[in-house]
Amino acid sequence: MTFEQQVGAFMQSGKYAEAIACAEKGASEGDAWACFCLGDWKLVGQGMKRDVPGAVALLEKGAAQDHIQSLWRLYPLLLTGTGTPADPDRAKEIVEKIRDHDGLCAQQLLLLEQNPEPAEIVRENLASDPAVEVRRGVLSQAECHWIRMVAASQVQPSFVEDPRTGRRIPHPIRTSDGMSFGPAQEDLVINRINHRIARLSGTQYAAGEPLHILRYRPGQQYRPHFDALPNVTNQRIKTAILYLNADFEGGATTFPKLDLEIRVGEGDMLLFDNLDESGKQHEGSFHAGLPVDAGEKWIATRWIRAEKYHPWGEF
Ligand SMILES: O=C(O)CCC(=O)C(=O)O
Ligand SMILES: [Fe+2]
């Protein structure tokens, strides 16, 4: 029996400790699948403590044998510099290598080829204190479609933990469905978009939180809120919201204290400051996504911190 079969059999009968021991044995003998499997578990912290550099080392061992799943798991980590120094050129080489085995990889490469970086982007200032501006045509139609296509199967209702009971309850402010492109999911297309947002907002790529996708169906909304967070040192200084479609009714983004109601086109970006001069939450940055009346509204939000930010913390 291969290690894959043995680990699979242990997993199926609920013998997780034996499964891990078997994967460890396989990895120590250099079995590519076992390296991938154990690397994947270490990456997500499944059945063991998350160990990102350890995961990268194992995936590298699988990748050295041209093991497709290992390569596929490794390239987002190289793109985002997670557990290993960022190496976007190598990430792209990997995607090129596995393009014949993975339809999404082939499509990413095609999209990048057919959609060059946008030429000069016009800025429209809507407010100055806090700064609120719109940039037109930041994303191509194909990029908007890509994000929606990849996110569509992954969006889930937004939940928060009830501080009293610890149970998951529906998010009181945000009723839309969402997902985010975390460090192990950022593909070449999303990575290029995140770099573009950094360039246009004059911020560091590494300060951005994972690109967060929201889908609002009729009646769903984002009630008035601040994006700045309570009690954090690395604050959200700016927010970039990219609008992924325009064929819906209602759903405007509003800033009630600035008397602004914003409806822009597909691919346009709204960018605003969350903090005042003293670094505190700017009262004027209070904003909302009004309920959608008809159709679906799709947006991608990048909350941008003051400093480098990693959702998994330091490692
Ligand atoms: O949906 C909107 O228009 C607002 C979204 C928003 O406030 C956010 O993503 O932080
Ligand atoms: Fe917001």
mmCIF file of C-alpha atoms and ligand atoms in Angstrom:
data_model
loop_
_atom_site.group_PDB
_atom_site.id
_atom_site.type_symbol
_atom_site.label_atom_id
_atom_site.label_comp_id
_atom_site.label_asym_id
_atom_site.label_seq_id
_atom_site.Cartn_x
_atom_site.Cartn_y
_atom_site.Cartn_z
ATOM 1 C CA MET A 1 0.000 0.000 0.000
ATOM 2 C CA THR A 2 1.179 3.509 -0.722
ATOM 3 C CA PHE A 3 1.407 6.084 2.050
ATOM 4 C CA GLU A 4 -1.570 7.834 0.477
ATOM 5 C CA GLN A 5 -3.682 4.674 0.837
ATOM 6 C CA GLN A 6 -2.489 3.987 4.368
ATOM 7 C CA VAL A 7 -3.105 7.540 5.598
ATOM 8 C CA GLY A 8 -6.497 7.535 3.852
ATOM 9 C CA ALA A 9 -7.492 4.304 5.610
ATOM 10 C CA PHE A 10 -6.481 5.658 9.033
ATOM 11 C CA MET A 11 -8.390 8.887 8.399
ATOM 12 C CA GLN A 12 -11.502 7.034 7.333
ATOM 13 C CA SER A 13 -11.551 5.008 10.506
ATOM 14 C CA GLY A 14 -10.985 8.098 12.645
ATOM 15 C CA LYS A 15 -7.448 7.058 13.676
ATOM 16 C CA TYR A 16 -5.950 10.525 13.340
ATOM 17 C CA ALA A 17 -2.843 9.988 15.482
ATOM 18 C CA GLU A 18 -1.958 6.926 13.377
ATOM 19 C CA ALA A 19 -2.615 8.899 10.185
ATOM 20 C CA ILE A 20 -0.234 11.643 11.296
ATOM 21 C CA ALA A 21 2.432 9.107 12.348
ATOM 22 C CA CYS A 22 2.114 7.392 8.967
ATOM 23 C CA ALA A 23 2.382 10.689 7.048
ATOM 24 C CA GLU A 24 5.435 11.594 9.147
ATOM 25 C CA LYS A 25 7.069 8.276 8.329
ATOM 26 C CA GLY A 26 6.328 8.758 4.625
ATOM 27 C CA ALA A 27 7.682 12.302 4.676
ATOM 28 C CA SER A 28 10.857 11.193 6.436
ATOM 29 C CA GLU A 29 11.358 8.628 3.668
ATOM 30 C CA GLY A 30 10.860 11.376 1.076
ATOM 31 C CA ASP A 31 7.473 10.204 -0.271
ATOM 32 C CA ALA A 32 6.121 13.205 -2.236
ATOM 33 C CA TRP A 33 2.470 12.684 -1.371
ATOM 34 C CA ALA A 34 3.263 12.287 2.342
ATOM 35 C CA CYS A 35 5.297 15.532 2.231
ATOM 36 C CA PHE A 36 2.339 17.294 0.642
ATOM 37 C CA CYS A 37 -0.160 15.853 3.103
ATOM 38 C CA LEU A 38 1.835 16.666 6.223
ATOM 39 C CA GLY A 39 2.789 20.069 4.790
ATOM 40 C CA ASP A 40 -0.871 20.836 4.185
ATOM 41 C CA TRP A 41 -1.818 19.875 7.748
ATOM 42 C CA LYS A 42 0.992 21.989 9.173
ATOM 43 C CA LEU A 43 -0.072 24.897 6.988
ATOM 44 C CA VAL A 44 -3.675 24.929 8.180
ATOM 45 C CA GLY A 45 -2.935 23.614 11.678
ATOM 46 C CA GLN A 46 -5.116 20.548 11.230
ATOM 47 C CA GLY A 47 -4.665 18.047 14.062
ATOM 48 C CA MET A 48 -1.442 19.814 15.054
ATOM 49 C CA LYS A 49 -0.090 23.257 15.803
ATOM 50 C CA ARG A 50 0.243 25.495 12.725
ATOM 51 C CA ASP A 51 3.888 25.522 11.592
ATOM 52 C CA VAL A 52 4.258 27.564 8.431
ATOM 53 C CA PRO A 53 8.024 27.325 7.820
ATOM 54 C CA GLY A 54 7.741 23.582 8.533
ATOM 55 C CA ALA A 55 4.915 23.352 5.992
ATOM 56 C CA VAL A 56 6.969 25.194 3.382
ATOM 57 C CA ALA A 57 9.944 22.861 3.921
ATOM 58 C CA LEU A 58 7.730 19.814 3.353
ATOM 59 C CA LEU A 59 5.988 21.282 0.312
ATOM 60 C CA GLU A 60 9.426 22.124 -1.119
ATOM 61 C CA LYS A 61 10.398 18.457 -0.748
ATOM 62 C CA GLY A 62 7.268 17.431 -2.657
ATOM 63 C CA ALA A 63 7.826 20.191 -5.240
ATOM 64 C CA ALA A 64 11.406 19.009 -5.823
ATOM 65 C CA GLN A 65 9.853 15.768 -7.148
ATOM 66 C CA ASP A 66 7.489 17.771 -9.404
ATOM 67 C CA HIS A 67 4.542 16.639 -7.292
ATOM 68 C CA ILE A 68 1.636 18.677 -8.659
ATOM 69 C CA GLN A 69 -0.355 19.115 -5.434
ATOM 70 C CA SER A 70 2.770 20.232 -3.562
ATOM 71 C CA LEU A 71 3.554 22.785 -6.272
ATOM 72 C CA TRP A 72 -0.050 23.974 -6.248
ATOM 73 C CA ARG A 73 -0.033 24.464 -2.466
ATOM 74 C CA LEU A 74 3.404 26.133 -2.499
ATOM 75 C CA TYR A 75 2.971 28.878 -5.077
ATOM 76 C CA PRO A 76 0.583 31.144 -3.099
ATOM 77 C CA LEU A 77 3.042 31.057 -0.183
ATOM 78 C CA LEU A 78 5.819 32.211 -2.499
ATOM 79 C CA LEU A 79 3.569 34.942 -3.892
ATOM 80 C CA THR A 80 2.585 36.272 -0.489
ATOM 81 C CA GLY A 81 5.915 35.634 1.274
ATOM 82 C CA THR A 82 4.297 33.346 3.844
ATOM 83 C CA GLY A 83 6.755 31.174 5.771
ATOM 84 C CA THR A 84 9.358 31.882 3.096
ATOM 85 C CA PRO A 85 10.683 35.048 1.428
ATOM 86 C CA ALA A 86 8.349 36.285 -1.326
ATOM 87 C CA ASP A 87 9.481 35.063 -4.743
ATOM 88 C CA PRO A 88 6.820 36.030 -7.294
ATOM 89 C CA ASP A 89 8.957 34.976 -10.268
ATOM 90 C CA ARG A 90 9.275 31.462 -8.951
ATOM 91 C CA ALA A 91 5.545 31.389 -8.119
ATOM 92 C CA LYS A 92 4.783 32.247 -11.738
ATOM 93 C CA GLU A 93 7.169 29.585 -12.994
ATOM 94 C CA ILE A 94 5.332 27.037 -10.874
ATOM 95 C CA VAL A 95 1.956 28.093 -12.267
ATOM 96 C CA GLU A 96 3.407 27.728 -15.771
ATOM 97 C CA LYS A 97 4.689 24.295 -14.895
ATOM 98 C CA ILE A 98 1.316 23.038 -13.656
ATOM 99 C CA ARG A 99 -0.865 24.822 -16.180
ATOM 100 C CA ASP A 100 -1.539 21.593 -18.068
ATOM 101 C CA HIS A 101 -2.734 19.870 -14.884
ATOM 102 C CA ASP A 102 -4.882 22.623 -13.441
ATOM 103 C CA GLY A 103 -7.472 24.526 -15.438
ATOM 104 C CA LEU A 104 -7.449 27.492 -13.056
ATOM 105 C CA CYS A 105 -3.691 27.905 -13.461
ATOM 106 C CA ALA A 106 -4.007 27.956 -17.247
ATOM 107 C CA GLN A 107 -6.805 30.534 -16.986
ATOM 108 C CA GLN A 108 -4.826 32.785 -14.641
ATOM 109 C CA LEU A 109 -1.918 32.950 -17.065
ATOM 110 C CA LEU A 110 -4.225 33.718 -19.948
ATOM 111 C CA LEU A 111 -5.974 36.465 -18.009
ATOM 112 C CA LEU A 112 -2.680 38.140 -17.076
ATOM 113 C CA GLU A 113 -1.509 37.972 -20.672
ATOM 114 C CA GLN A 114 -4.733 39.432 -22.054
ATOM 115 C CA ASN A 115 -5.204 42.113 -19.374
ATOM 116 C CA PRO A 116 -2.139 44.343 -19.062
ATOM 117 C CA GLU A 117 -1.864 46.771 -16.155
ATOM 118 C CA PRO A 118 -4.317 49.656 -16.665
ATOM 119 C CA ALA A 119 -2.937 52.850 -18.156
ATOM 120 C CA GLU A 120 -3.133 56.052 -16.127
ATOM 121 C CA ILE A 121 -6.061 55.988 -13.699
ATOM 122 C CA VAL A 122 -8.135 59.110 -13.079
ATOM 123 C CA ARG A 123 -8.725 60.219 -9.493
ATOM 124 C CA GLU A 124 -11.913 61.987 -8.359
ATOM 125 C CA ASN A 125 -11.875 63.514 -4.887
ATOM 126 C CA LEU A 126 -15.211 63.315 -3.072
ATOM 127 C CA ALA A 127 -14.113 64.613 0.343
ATOM 128 C CA SER A 128 -10.888 65.857 1.885
ATOM 129 C CA ASP A 129 -11.320 65.284 5.650
ATOM 130 C CA PRO A 130 -11.303 62.331 5.783
ATOM 131 C CA ALA A 131 -10.010 61.856 2.238
ATOM 132 C CA VAL A 132 -12.537 59.925 0.135
ATOM 133 C CA GLU A 133 -11.778 59.337 -3.534
ATOM 134 C CA VAL A 134 -12.808 57.241 -6.506
ATOM 135 C CA ARG A 135 -10.418 55.745 -9.072
ATOM 136 C CA ARG A 136 -12.037 54.652 -12.308
ATOM 137 C CA GLY A 137 -11.216 51.449 -14.171
ATOM 138 C CA VAL A 138 -8.860 49.904 -11.638
ATOM 139 C CA LEU A 139 -9.988 46.389 -12.568
ATOM 140 C CA SER A 140 -10.749 45.045 -16.019
ATOM 141 C CA GLN A 141 -14.008 43.242 -16.596
ATOM 142 C CA ALA A 142 -12.112 39.950 -16.785
ATOM 143 C CA GLU A 143 -10.516 40.605 -13.376
ATOM 144 C CA CYS A 144 -13.929 41.364 -11.837
ATOM 145 C CA HIS A 145 -15.295 38.150 -13.321
ATOM 146 C CA TRP A 146 -12.301 36.171 -12.085
ATOM 147 C CA ILE A 147 -12.752 37.253 -8.473
ATOM 148 C CA ARG A 148 -16.466 36.489 -8.582
ATOM 149 C CA MET A 149 -15.913 33.113 -10.234
ATOM 150 C CA VAL A 150 -13.329 31.946 -7.692
ATOM 151 C CA ALA A 151 -15.228 33.397 -4.710
ATOM 152 C CA ALA A 152 -18.704 32.210 -5.709
ATOM 153 C CA SER A 153 -18.288 28.658 -4.423
ATOM 154 C CA GLN A 154 -16.716 29.842 -1.167
ATOM 155 C CA VAL A 155 -18.873 32.707 0.117
ATOM 156 C CA GLN A 156 -20.564 32.009 3.430
ATOM 157 C CA PRO A 157 -22.841 33.940 5.765
ATOM 158 C CA SER A 158 -20.965 36.342 8.027
ATOM 159 C CA PHE A 159 -20.814 35.236 11.670
ATOM 160 C CA VAL A 160 -19.392 36.643 14.879
ATOM 161 C CA GLU A 161 -18.848 34.964 18.228
ATOM 162 C CA ASP A 162 -21.424 35.886 20.864
ATOM 163 C CA PRO A 163 -19.272 37.296 23.734
ATOM 164 C CA ARG A 164 -21.740 35.945 26.327
ATOM 165 C CA THR A 165 -22.252 32.396 25.087
ATOM 166 C CA GLY A 166 -19.262 31.866 22.782
ATOM 167 C CA ARG A 167 -21.681 30.590 20.118
ATOM 168 C CA ARG A 168 -21.536 31.623 16.488
ATOM 169 C CA ILE A 169 -24.350 34.069 15.752
ATOM 170 C CA PRO A 170 -25.206 36.002 12.595
ATOM 171 C CA HIS A 171 -23.104 39.144 12.237
ATOM 172 C CA PRO A 172 -25.188 42.010 13.629
ATOM 173 C CA ILE A 173 -23.857 44.646 11.230
ATOM 174 C CA ARG A 174 -23.019 42.763 8.057
ATOM 175 C CA THR A 175 -25.726 40.531 6.601
ATOM 176 C CA SER A 176 -23.940 39.786 3.316
ATOM 177 C CA ASP A 177 -22.094 36.563 2.478
ATOM 178 C CA GLY A 178 -18.310 36.680 2.239
ATOM 179 C CA MET A 179 -14.932 34.975 1.922
ATOM 180 C CA SER A 180 -11.341 36.133 1.872
ATOM 181 C CA PHE A 181 -8.309 35.259 -0.190
ATOM 182 C CA GLY A 182 -5.947 34.304 2.619
ATOM 183 C CA PRO A 183 -2.179 33.771 2.272
ATOM 184 C CA ALA A 184 -2.615 30.195 1.036
ATOM 185 C CA GLN A 185 -5.256 31.197 -1.535
ATOM 186 C CA GLU A 186 -3.864 34.280 -3.198
ATOM 187 C CA ASP A 187 -3.394 33.451 -6.884
ATOM 188 C CA LEU A 188 -1.485 35.367 -9.556
ATOM 189 C CA VAL A 189 -4.520 37.467 -10.492
ATOM 190 C CA ILE A 190 -5.428 38.418 -6.909
ATOM 191 C CA ASN A 191 -1.764 39.086 -6.114
ATOM 192 C CA ARG A 192 -1.438 41.496 -9.048
ATOM 193 C CA ILE A 193 -4.611 43.278 -7.933
ATOM 194 C CA ASN A 194 -3.348 43.589 -4.344
ATOM 195 C CA HIS A 195 -0.089 45.092 -5.614
ATOM 196 C CA ARG A 196 -2.086 47.508 -7.775
ATOM 197 C CA ILE A 197 -4.169 48.589 -4.760
ATOM 198 C CA ALA A 198 -0.945 49.175 -2.792
ATOM 199 C CA ARG A 199 0.517 51.279 -5.611
ATOM 200 C CA LEU A 200 -2.626 53.373 -6.067
ATOM 201 C CA SER A 201 -3.106 53.933 -2.340
ATOM 202 C CA GLY A 202 0.558 54.665 -1.628
ATOM 203 C CA THR A 203 0.717 51.831 0.906
ATOM 204 C CA GLN A 204 2.801 48.669 1.296
ATOM 205 C CA TYR A 205 1.480 45.474 -0.246
ATOM 206 C CA ALA A 206 2.347 43.618 2.977
ATOM 207 C CA ALA A 207 0.147 45.960 5.061
ATOM 208 C CA GLY A 208 -3.049 44.801 3.342
ATOM 209 C CA GLU A 209 -5.411 42.344 4.977
ATOM 210 C CA PRO A 210 -6.483 39.436 2.743
ATOM 211 C CA LEU A 211 -8.735 40.643 -0.057
ATOM 212 C CA HIS A 212 -12.253 40.216 1.332
ATOM 213 C CA ILE A 213 -15.146 39.491 -1.000
ATOM 214 C CA LEU A 214 -18.741 40.343 -0.145
ATOM 215 C CA ARG A 215 -21.874 39.330 -2.000
ATOM 216 C CA TYR A 216 -25.113 41.104 -1.132
ATOM 217 C CA ARG A 217 -28.429 39.681 -2.238
ATOM 218 C CA PRO A 218 -31.666 41.678 -2.087
ATOM 219 C CA GLY A 219 -32.249 42.931 1.462
ATOM 220 C CA GLN A 220 -28.649 42.317 2.542
ATOM 221 C CA GLN A 221 -26.588 45.264 3.744
ATOM 222 C CA TYR A 222 -23.602 46.491 5.740
ATOM 223 C CA ARG A 223 -25.025 48.675 8.484
ATOM 224 C CA PRO A 224 -23.220 51.928 9.387
ATOM 225 C CA HIS A 225 -19.837 51.204 10.961
ATOM 226 C CA PHE A 226 -16.216 52.253 11.248
ATOM 227 C CA ASP A 227 -13.510 50.115 9.673
ATOM 228 C CA ALA A 228 -10.982 51.216 12.330
ATOM 229 C CA LEU A 229 -10.747 48.526 15.033
ATOM 230 C CA PRO A 230 -10.935 48.941 18.802
ATOM 231 C CA ASN A 231 -7.772 48.273 20.822
ATOM 232 C CA VAL A 232 -5.266 47.448 18.102
ATOM 233 C CA THR A 233 -1.830 48.976 17.647
ATOM 234 C CA ASN A 234 -1.533 48.205 13.930
ATOM 235 C CA GLN A 235 -4.620 50.154 12.881
ATOM 236 C CA ARG A 236 -6.547 50.061 9.604
ATOM 237 C CA ILE A 237 -5.426 53.363 8.103
ATOM 238 C CA LYS A 238 -7.249 53.102 4.772
ATOM 239 C CA THR A 239 -9.957 51.060 3.078
ATOM 240 C CA ALA A 240 -10.092 50.232 -0.626
ATOM 241 C CA ILE A 241 -13.402 48.927 -1.943
ATOM 242 C CA LEU A 242 -13.447 47.559 -5.501
ATOM 243 C CA TYR A 243 -16.828 47.205 -7.147
ATOM 244 C CA LEU A 244 -17.042 43.974 -9.101
ATOM 245 C CA ASN A 245 -20.326 44.617 -10.907
ATOM 246 C CA ALA A 246 -22.914 47.310 -11.447
ATOM 247 C CA ASP A 247 -26.018 45.351 -12.500
ATOM 248 C CA PHE A 248 -27.953 45.679 -9.257
ATOM 249 C CA GLU A 249 -30.326 48.188 -7.696
ATOM 250 C CA GLY A 250 -29.873 49.928 -4.358
ATOM 251 C CA GLY A 251 -26.704 49.026 -2.462
ATOM 252 C CA ALA A 252 -25.000 52.441 -2.573
ATOM 253 C CA THR A 253 -22.058 53.045 -0.250
ATOM 254 C CA THR A 254 -22.892 55.999 2.003
ATOM 255 C CA PHE A 255 -20.993 58.243 4.412
ATOM 256 C CA PRO A 256 -23.863 59.757 6.432
ATOM 257 C CA LYS A 257 -21.664 62.315 8.211
ATOM 258 C CA LEU A 258 -20.226 63.547 4.907
ATOM 259 C CA ASP A 259 -23.551 63.443 3.101
ATOM 260 C CA LEU A 260 -22.095 61.182 0.421
ATOM 261 C CA GLU A 261 -23.927 58.452 -1.470
ATOM 262 C CA ILE A 262 -21.685 56.590 -3.888
ATOM 263 C CA ARG A 263 -22.621 54.372 -6.843
ATOM 264 C CA VAL A 264 -19.769 53.680 -9.206
ATOM 265 C CA GLY A 265 -19.142 51.362 -12.139
ATOM 266 C CA GLU A 266 -17.741 47.861 -12.467
ATOM 267 C CA GLY A 267 -13.990 47.882 -11.813
ATOM 268 C CA ASP A 268 -13.956 51.252 -10.027
ATOM 269 C CA MET A 269 -12.295 51.670 -6.631
ATOM 270 C CA LEU A 270 -13.372 53.725 -3.641
ATOM 271 C CA LEU A 271 -10.488 54.657 -1.335
ATOM 272 C CA PHE A 272 -10.837 56.416 2.011
ATOM 273 C CA ASP A 273 -8.974 57.224 5.211
ATOM 274 C CA ASN A 274 -10.187 55.778 8.501
ATOM 275 C CA LEU A 275 -8.077 57.827 10.924
ATOM 276 C CA ASP A 276 -7.822 61.494 11.833
ATOM 277 C CA GLU A 277 -4.560 63.427 12.185
ATOM 278 C CA SER A 278 -3.982 62.172 15.702
ATOM 279 C CA GLY A 279 -4.319 58.554 14.557
ATOM 280 C CA LYS A 280 -7.760 58.038 16.096
ATOM 281 C CA GLN A 281 -10.843 56.741 14.325
ATOM 282 C CA HIS A 282 -12.096 59.586 12.098
ATOM 283 C CA GLU A 283 -15.743 60.292 12.940
ATOM 284 C CA GLY A 284 -16.370 61.197 9.301
ATOM 285 C CA SER A 285 -15.272 57.769 8.105
ATOM 286 C CA PHE A 286 -18.526 56.229 9.401
ATOM 287 C CA HIS A 287 -20.044 54.434 6.381
ATOM 288 C CA ALA A 288 -22.528 51.823 5.235
ATOM 289 C CA GLY A 289 -23.542 49.623 2.311
ATOM 290 C CA LEU A 290 -27.263 50.230 1.834
ATOM 291 C CA PRO A 291 -29.567 47.254 1.310
ATOM 292 C CA VAL A 292 -29.605 45.866 -2.208
ATOM 293 C CA ASP A 293 -33.068 46.117 -3.800
ATOM 294 C CA ALA A 294 -32.604 43.870 -6.832
ATOM 295 C CA GLY A 295 -29.820 41.749 -8.310
ATOM 296 C CA GLU A 296 -26.559 40.901 -6.526
ATOM 297 C CA LYS A 297 -23.893 43.383 -5.483
ATOM 298 C CA TRP A 298 -20.294 42.096 -5.383
ATOM 299 C CA ILE A 299 -17.380 43.996 -3.862
ATOM 300 C CA ALA A 300 -13.783 43.268 -2.885
ATOM 301 C CA THR A 301 -12.476 45.133 0.163
ATOM 302 C CA ARG A 302 -8.838 45.541 1.176
ATOM 303 C CA TRP A 303 -8.477 46.929 4.702
ATOM 304 C CA ILE A 304 -5.004 48.429 4.851
ATOM 305 C CA ARG A 305 -3.030 48.557 8.106
ATOM 306 C CA ALA A 306 -0.371 51.060 9.122
ATOM 307 C CA GLU A 307 2.337 48.381 9.126
ATOM 308 C CA LYS A 308 2.999 44.933 7.749
ATOM 309 C CA TYR A 309 0.125 42.664 8.679
ATOM 310 C CA HIS A 310 -0.216 38.903 8.582
ATOM 311 C CA PRO A 311 -3.535 37.252 9.438
ATOM 312 C CA TRP A 312 -1.727 34.279 11.007
ATOM 313 C CA GLY A 313 0.415 36.459 13.252
ATOM 314 C CA GLU A 314 4.177 36.192 13.601
ATOM 315 C CA PHE A 315 6.033 32.992 12.770
HETATM 316 O O1 LIG B 1 -20.785 47.451 0.737
HETATM 317 C C1 LIG B 1 -20.378 48.585 0.883
HETATM 318 O O2 LIG B 1 -20.689 49.461 0.094
HETATM 319 C C2 LIG B 1 -19.523 48.927 2.065
HETATM 320 C C3 LIG B 1 -18.545 47.838 2.412
HETATM 321 C C4 LIG B 1 -17.737 48.159 3.631
HETATM 322 O O3 LIG B 1 -18.028 49.019 4.381
HETATM 323 C C5 LIG B 1 -16.511 47.379 3.916
HETATM 324 O O4 LIG B 1 -16.227 46.407 3.200
HETATM 325 O O5 LIG B 1 -15.810 47.735 4.900
HETATM 326 FE FE FE B 2 -16.536 49.283 5.963
#
